[in-house]
GROMACS .gro file of C-alpha atoms in nm:
model
  291
    1MET     CA    1 -12.263   1.665  20.686
    2ASP     CA    2 -12.239   1.309  20.832
    3ILE     CA    3 -12.472   1.167  21.095
    4GLU     CA    4 -12.214   1.180  21.378
    5GLN     CA    5 -12.155   1.553  21.336
    6LYS     CA    6 -12.530   1.617  21.324
    7GLN     CA    7 -12.572   1.413  21.640
    8ASN     CA    8 -12.317   1.625  21.826
    9GLU     CA    9 -12.490   1.948  21.730
   10PHE     CA   10 -12.837   1.828  21.837
   11ILE     CA   11 -12.706   1.674  22.159
   12ASP     CA   12 -12.536   2.000  22.257
   13HIS     CA   13 -12.858   2.188  22.185
   14PHE     CA   14 -13.076   1.966  22.405
   15VAL     CA   15 -12.816   1.939  22.683
   16LYS     CA   16 -12.806   2.318  22.710
   17ARG     CA   17 -13.184   2.335  22.721
   18ALA     CA   18 -13.213   2.059  22.981
   19SER     CA   19 -12.947   2.225  23.197
   20SER     CA   20 -13.157   2.540  23.225
   21LEU     CA   21 -13.485   2.371  23.324
   22LYS     CA   22 -13.623   2.176  23.620
   23GLY     CA   23 -13.913   1.946  23.707
   24SER     CA   24 -14.211   1.940  23.476
   25ALA     CA   25 -14.044   2.190  23.243
   26LEU     CA   26 -13.814   1.912  23.133
   27ALA     CA   27 -14.110   1.721  22.984
   28SER     CA   28 -14.107   1.937  22.673
   29VAL     CA   29 -13.733   1.886  22.626
   30VAL     CA   30 -13.772   1.507  22.657
   31THR     CA   31 -14.062   1.502  22.412
   32GLU     CA   32 -13.878   1.717  22.157
   33ALA     CA   33 -13.557   1.519  22.189
   34THR     CA   34 -13.729   1.181  22.147
   35SER     CA   35 -13.931   1.313  21.850
   36HIS     CA   36 -13.642   1.475  21.666
   37PRO     CA   37 -13.590   1.297  21.331
   38SER     CA   38 -13.209   1.324  21.338
   39LEU     CA   39 -13.129   1.252  21.703
   40PHE     CA   40 -13.047   0.892  21.800
   41ALA     CA   41 -12.830   0.932  22.115
   42PHE     CA   42 -12.961   1.036  22.455
   43SER     CA   43 -12.703   0.939  22.719
   44GLU     CA   44 -12.563   1.293  22.739
   45ILE     CA   45 -12.911   1.430  22.811
   46LEU     CA   46 -12.960   1.157  23.075
   47ALA     CA   47 -12.640   1.269  23.244
   48VAL     CA   48 -12.763   1.628  23.296
   49PRO     CA   49 -12.797   1.678  23.677
   50ASP     CA   50 -13.145   1.832  23.652
   51VAL     CA   51 -13.264   1.533  23.451
   52VAL     CA   52 -13.112   1.287  23.700
   53GLU     CA   53 -13.301   1.465  23.979
   54LEU     CA   54 -13.629   1.354  23.821
   55GLU     CA   55 -13.571   1.008  23.970
   56GLY     CA   56 -13.829   0.934  24.240
   57THR     CA   57 -14.038   1.241  24.166
   58GLU     CA   58 -14.381   1.268  24.010
   59HIS     CA   59 -14.210   1.354  23.684
   60SER     CA   60 -13.985   1.047  23.681
   61VAL     CA   61 -14.192   0.905  23.397
   62TYR     CA   62 -14.011   1.141  23.161
   63LEU     CA   63 -13.685   1.002  23.283
   64ASP     CA   64 -13.816   0.653  23.202
   65VAL     CA   65 -13.913   0.767  22.853
   66LEU     CA   66 -13.567   0.907  22.799
   67ARG     CA   67 -13.409   0.578  22.917
   68LEU     CA   68 -13.640   0.386  22.686
   69PHE     CA   69 -13.512   0.581  22.386
   70ALA     CA   70 -13.154   0.554  22.505
   71TYR     CA   71 -13.146   0.177  22.565
   72GLY     CA   72 -13.483   0.016  22.486
   73THR     CA   73 -13.678  -0.116  22.191
   74TRP     CA   74 -14.035  -0.113  22.061
   75SER     CA   75 -14.112  -0.441  22.234
   76ASP     CA   76 -13.990  -0.290  22.564
   77TYR     CA   77 -14.241  -0.011  22.517
   78THR     CA   78 -14.532  -0.240  22.435
   79SER     CA   79 -14.447  -0.450  22.739
   80ASN     CA   80 -14.452  -0.144  22.970
   81SER     CA   81 -14.703   0.079  22.791
   82GLY     CA   82 -14.928   0.080  23.100
   83ARG     CA   83 -14.686   0.287  23.304
   84LEU     CA   84 -14.543   0.498  23.023
   85PRO     CA   85 -14.708   0.794  22.851
   86GLU     CA   86 -14.849   0.732  22.508
   87LEU     CA   87 -14.597   0.803  22.237
   88GLY     CA   88 -14.662   1.034  21.947
   89SER     CA   89 -14.625   0.917  21.588
   90ASP     CA   90 -14.278   1.070  21.558
   91GLN     CA   91 -14.172   0.907  21.883
   92ALA     CA   92 -14.311   0.569  21.774
   93LEU     CA   93 -14.123   0.595  21.445
   94LYS     CA   94 -13.802   0.691  21.626
   95LEU     CA   95 -13.829   0.398  21.869
   96LYS     CA   96 -13.877   0.152  21.583
   97GLN     CA   97 -13.570   0.294  21.408
   98LEU     CA   98 -13.372   0.246  21.728
   99THR     CA   99 -13.504  -0.110  21.750
  100VAL     CA  100 -13.350  -0.189  21.409
  101LEU     CA  101 -13.017  -0.052  21.531
  102THR     CA  102 -13.032  -0.274  21.840
  103LEU     CA  103 -13.102  -0.584  21.633
  104ALA     CA  104 -12.816  -0.495  21.392
  105GLU     CA  105 -12.568  -0.478  21.681
  106THR     CA  106 -12.561  -0.856  21.720
  107ASN     CA  107 -12.675  -0.987  21.381
  108LYS     CA  108 -12.583  -0.877  21.032
  109VAL     CA  109 -12.854  -1.086  20.870
  110LEU     CA  110 -13.200  -1.001  21.007
  111PRO     CA  111 -13.486  -1.231  20.902
  112TYR     CA  112 -13.808  -1.060  20.793
  113ASP     CA  113 -14.010  -1.262  21.041
  114GLN     CA  114 -13.802  -1.137  21.332
  115LEU     CA  115 -13.820  -0.776  21.213
  116MET     CA  116 -14.197  -0.788  21.164
  117GLN     CA  117 -14.242  -0.925  21.514
  118GLU     CA  118 -14.010  -0.672  21.680
  119LEU     CA  119 -14.150  -0.375  21.488
  120ASP     CA  120 -14.513  -0.484  21.504
  121VAL     CA  121 -14.544  -0.488  21.124
  122THR     CA  122 -14.800  -0.711  20.955
  123ASN     CA  123 -14.664  -0.763  20.602
  124VAL     CA  124 -14.340  -0.768  20.403
  125ARG     CA  125 -14.427  -0.468  20.187
  126GLU     CA  126 -14.476  -0.247  20.491
  127LEU     CA  127 -14.154  -0.378  20.644
  128GLU     CA  128 -13.946  -0.312  20.331
  129ASP     CA  129 -14.093   0.038  20.292
  130PHE     CA  130 -13.998   0.112  20.651
  131LEU     CA  131 -13.642  -0.018  20.610
  132ILE     CA  132 -13.589   0.178  20.289
  133ASN     CA  133 -13.766   0.506  20.363
  134GLU     CA  134 -13.715   0.541  20.738
  135CYS     CA  135 -13.385   0.365  20.798
  136MET     CA  136 -13.163   0.358  20.491
  137TYR     CA  137 -13.270   0.700  20.360
  138ALA     CA  138 -13.215   0.840  20.710
  139GLY     CA  139 -12.856   0.715  20.698
  140ILE     CA  140 -12.869   0.507  21.016
  141VAL     CA  141 -12.828   0.175  20.834
  142ARG     CA  142 -12.708   0.047  20.499
  143GLY     CA  143 -12.780  -0.294  20.363
  144LYS     CA  144 -12.949  -0.518  20.109
  145LEU     CA  145 -13.306  -0.645  20.103
  146ASP     CA  146 -13.315  -1.010  20.000
  147GLN     CA  147 -13.672  -1.096  19.906
  148LEU     CA  148 -13.582  -1.450  19.803
  149ARG     CA  149 -13.432  -1.534  20.142
  150ARG     CA  150 -13.669  -1.297  20.323
  151CYS     CA  151 -13.397  -1.116  20.516
  152PHE     CA  152 -13.218  -0.783  20.551
  153GLU     CA  153 -12.839  -0.801  20.514
  154VAL     CA  154 -12.684  -0.524  20.722
  155GLN     CA  155 -12.368  -0.359  20.592
  156PHE     CA  156 -12.359  -0.064  20.833
  157ALA     CA  157 -12.555   0.043  21.141
  158ALA     CA  158 -12.515   0.349  21.360
  159GLY     CA  159 -12.431   0.284  21.724
  160ARG     CA  160 -12.667   0.334  22.016
  161ASP     CA  161 -12.608   0.448  22.373
  162LEU     CA  162 -12.447   0.194  22.603
  163LYS     CA  163 -12.641   0.069  22.904
  164PRO     CA  164 -12.460   0.116  23.236
  165GLU     CA  165 -12.426  -0.262  23.277
  166GLN     CA  166 -12.267  -0.283  22.930
  167LEU     CA  167 -11.982  -0.054  23.025
  168GLY     CA  168 -11.767  -0.326  23.183
  169SER     CA  169 -11.810  -0.551  22.878
  170MET     CA  170 -11.725  -0.264  22.647
  171ILE     CA  171 -11.410  -0.182  22.848
  172GLN     CA  172 -11.305  -0.546  22.827
  173THR     CA  173 -11.371  -0.552  22.455
  174LEU     CA  174 -11.164  -0.236  22.407
  175SER     CA  175 -10.886  -0.379  22.625
  176ASN     CA  176 -10.878  -0.694  22.415
  177TRP     CA  177 -10.874  -0.483  22.103
  178LEU     CA  178 -10.587  -0.276  22.242
  179THR     CA  179 -10.388  -0.589  22.327
  180THR     CA  180 -10.451  -0.731  21.982
  181SER     CA  181 -10.347  -0.399  21.827
  182ASP     CA  182 -10.025  -0.395  22.030
  183ASN     CA  183  -9.943  -0.750  21.925
  184LEU     CA  184 -10.023  -0.663  21.568
  185SER     CA  185  -9.802  -0.354  21.590
  186VAL     CA  186  -9.512  -0.564  21.721
  187SER     CA  187  -9.566  -0.816  21.443
  188ILE     CA  188  -9.573  -0.540  21.185
  189GLN     CA  189  -9.250  -0.392  21.321
  190GLU     CA  190  -9.084  -0.733  21.300
  191LYS     CA  191  -9.206  -0.771  20.944
  192ILE     CA  192  -9.071  -0.426  20.862
  193LYS     CA  193  -8.729  -0.517  21.008
  194TRP     CA  194  -8.731  -0.844  20.816
  195ALA     CA  195  -8.826  -0.662  20.498
  196ASP     CA  196  -8.549  -0.405  20.552
  197ASN     CA  197  -8.299  -0.684  20.613
  198MET     CA  198  -8.408  -0.872  20.303
  199CYS     CA  199  -8.393  -0.551  20.104
  200GLY     CA  200  -8.035  -0.495  20.218
  201LEU     CA  201  -7.939  -0.853  20.133
  202ASN     CA  202  -8.101  -0.822  19.793
  203LYS     CA  203  -7.914  -0.500  19.724
  204LYS     CA  204  -7.587  -0.663  19.831
  205HIS     CA  205  -7.655  -0.968  19.615
  206ARG     CA  206  -7.746  -0.749  19.322
  207LYS     CA  207  -7.422  -0.554  19.362
  208GLU     CA  208  -7.224  -0.877  19.373
  209VAL     CA  209  -7.398  -1.004  19.062
  210GLU     CA  210  -7.332  -0.675  18.882
  211GLU     CA  211  -6.964  -0.692  18.983
  212ARG     CA  212  -6.943  -1.049  18.858
  213VAL     CA  213  -7.104  -0.947  18.532
  214GLU     CA  214  -6.848  -0.667  18.492
  215ASP     CA  215  -6.564  -0.913  18.567
  216VAL     CA  216  -6.699  -1.152  18.307
  217LYS     CA  217  -6.726  -0.868  18.056
  218LYS     CA  218  -6.364  -0.765  18.123
  219SER     CA  219  -6.249  -1.125  18.096
  220LEU     CA  220  -6.428  -1.173  17.767
  221SER     CA  221  -6.287  -0.845  17.635
  222SER     CA  222  -5.935  -0.950  17.732
  223LYS     CA  223  -5.977  -1.286  17.560
  224VAL     CA  224  -6.106  -1.118  17.248
  225ASN     CA  225  -5.803  -0.886  17.242
  226ARG     CA  226  -5.569  -1.181  17.289
  227ASN     CA  227  -5.740  -1.363  17.006
  228LYS     CA  228  -5.699  -1.061  16.783
  229THR     CA  229  -5.328  -1.043  16.872
  230SER     CA  230  -5.290  -1.416  16.807
  231ASP     CA  231  -5.453  -1.380  16.470
  232SER     CA  232  -5.215  -1.098  16.379
  233LEU     CA  233  -4.915  -1.302  16.489
  234LEU     CA  234  -5.036  -1.597  16.290
  235LYS     CA  235  -5.067  -1.376  15.984
  236TYR     CA  236  -4.714  -1.242  16.038
  237TRP     CA  237  -4.588  -1.595  16.092
  238ASP     CA  238  -4.747  -1.710  15.769
  239ILE     CA  239  -4.575  -1.424  15.590
  240LEU     CA  240  -4.242  -1.513  15.749
  241VAL     CA  241  -4.290  -1.875  15.653
  242ASP     CA  242  -4.361  -1.770  15.294
  243VAL     CA  243  -4.049  -1.548  15.269
  244PRO     CA  244  -3.806  -1.828  15.175
  245TYR     CA  245  -4.048  -1.955  14.917
  246ILE     CA  246  -4.089  -1.606  14.779
  247MET     CA  247  -3.713  -1.552  14.773
  248ALA     CA  248  -3.668  -1.881  14.595
  249GLU     CA  249  -3.926  -1.786  14.341
  250VAL     CA  250  -3.757  -1.451  14.290
  251THR     CA  251  -3.424  -1.625  14.238
  252ASN     CA  252  -3.580  -1.863  13.993
  253CYS     CA  253  -3.737  -1.577  13.807
  254LYS     CA  254  -3.401  -1.397  13.786
  255GLN     CA  255  -3.229  -1.712  13.660
  256ALA     CA  256  -3.499  -1.761  13.402
  257ASP     CA  257  -3.451  -1.404  13.287
  258ILE     CA  258  -3.079  -1.461  13.254
  259ASP     CA  259  -3.136  -1.775  13.052
  260ILE     CA  260  -3.375  -1.597  12.821
  261ARG     CA  261  -3.132  -1.313  12.769
  262GLY     CA  262  -2.856  -1.563  12.690
  263HIS     CA  263  -3.066  -1.723  12.422
  264GLU     CA  264  -3.136  -1.383  12.276
  265GLU     CA  265  -2.766  -1.306  12.257
  266VAL     CA  266  -2.698  -1.640  12.083
  267TYR     CA  267  -2.962  -1.591  11.819
  268SER     CA  268  -2.877  -1.225  11.764
  269GLU     CA  269  -2.509  -1.283  11.673
  270PRO     CA  270  -2.396  -1.158  11.310
  271GLY     CA  271  -2.452  -1.426  11.053
  272GLY     CA  272  -2.668  -1.617  11.272
  273VAL     CA  273  -2.976  -1.480  11.104
  274MET     CA  274  -2.985  -1.396  10.738
  275ASP     CA  275  -3.075  -1.039  10.662
  276TYR     CA  276  -3.337  -1.007  10.396
  277GLU     CA  277  -3.182  -0.691  10.244
  278GLU     CA  278  -2.847  -0.857  10.234
  279ASP     CA  279  -2.999  -1.154  10.058
  280ARG     CA  280  -3.150  -0.931   9.789
  281SER     CA  281  -2.816  -0.770   9.700
  282ARG     CA  282  -2.648  -1.098   9.630
  283PRO     CA  283  -2.652  -1.230   9.272
  284LYS     CA  284  -2.879  -1.519   9.222
  285ARG     CA  285  -2.741  -1.848   9.116
  286ARG     CA  286  -2.854  -2.005   8.798
  287ARG     CA  287  -2.983  -2.340   8.820
  288HIS     CA  288  -2.862  -2.580   8.549
  289PRO     CA  289  -3.098  -2.831   8.424
  290ILE     CA  290  -3.025  -3.180   8.523
  291SER     CA  291  -2.930  -3.395   8.230
   0.00000   0.00000   0.00000
């Protein structure tokens, strides 16, 4: 459960109690509220009509104590301790915790020397133990202790009650914030429109590029097909060009065959070639010696 939700529960509890009591009976409510370890806001209790009625009465001192815890610091108490009741140990601890929150409202780097003076602490060890055990562990602040630089770097601090005179400044601050937020919202809307417009242009450009790529692909495909057709025609043309040569060669071959056959007929005529069997049947001539 976070600190804000806890605050709301404790505030409701003490507001209900304060609303049912009057006069001196409210002293116990004030003492319990300012001693409670988890309560750090008191403006709602201050706004209870019965508490407001303490102003100007013999019990107004309890109203002053409640205002001290709502808006003041430890140094405010030490400066006015003569007219305020003595605080218990729990109340003193609570007021010192609230003092750290007040200092963290305006500065995010708190020097050790300033903290020791405001909290009435005498040494660094005691100060660091207080910041760690009573502030950071309680969840009201988060930060870093820098021993080398002797300072406390605040990262987060719970808010305190606003003083009545701070209300106008807070309203102005919120108004400025609202104006800045409106201007920022307008700027963001313009950026969104610009981004949408650029997105549309990019999509259109991308589509055009894709269409151009497809056109180039089709053009290349058409050229390739034409090249294939041209190659085929060239092949056919080469064949056609070779036809006369082929026909001539065929004619030459036929003529050569005719010539060869003619020679065969000449050499195969009767008597043209002596038959070996015929030659054996003829009587041999006698050769007469030459005298």
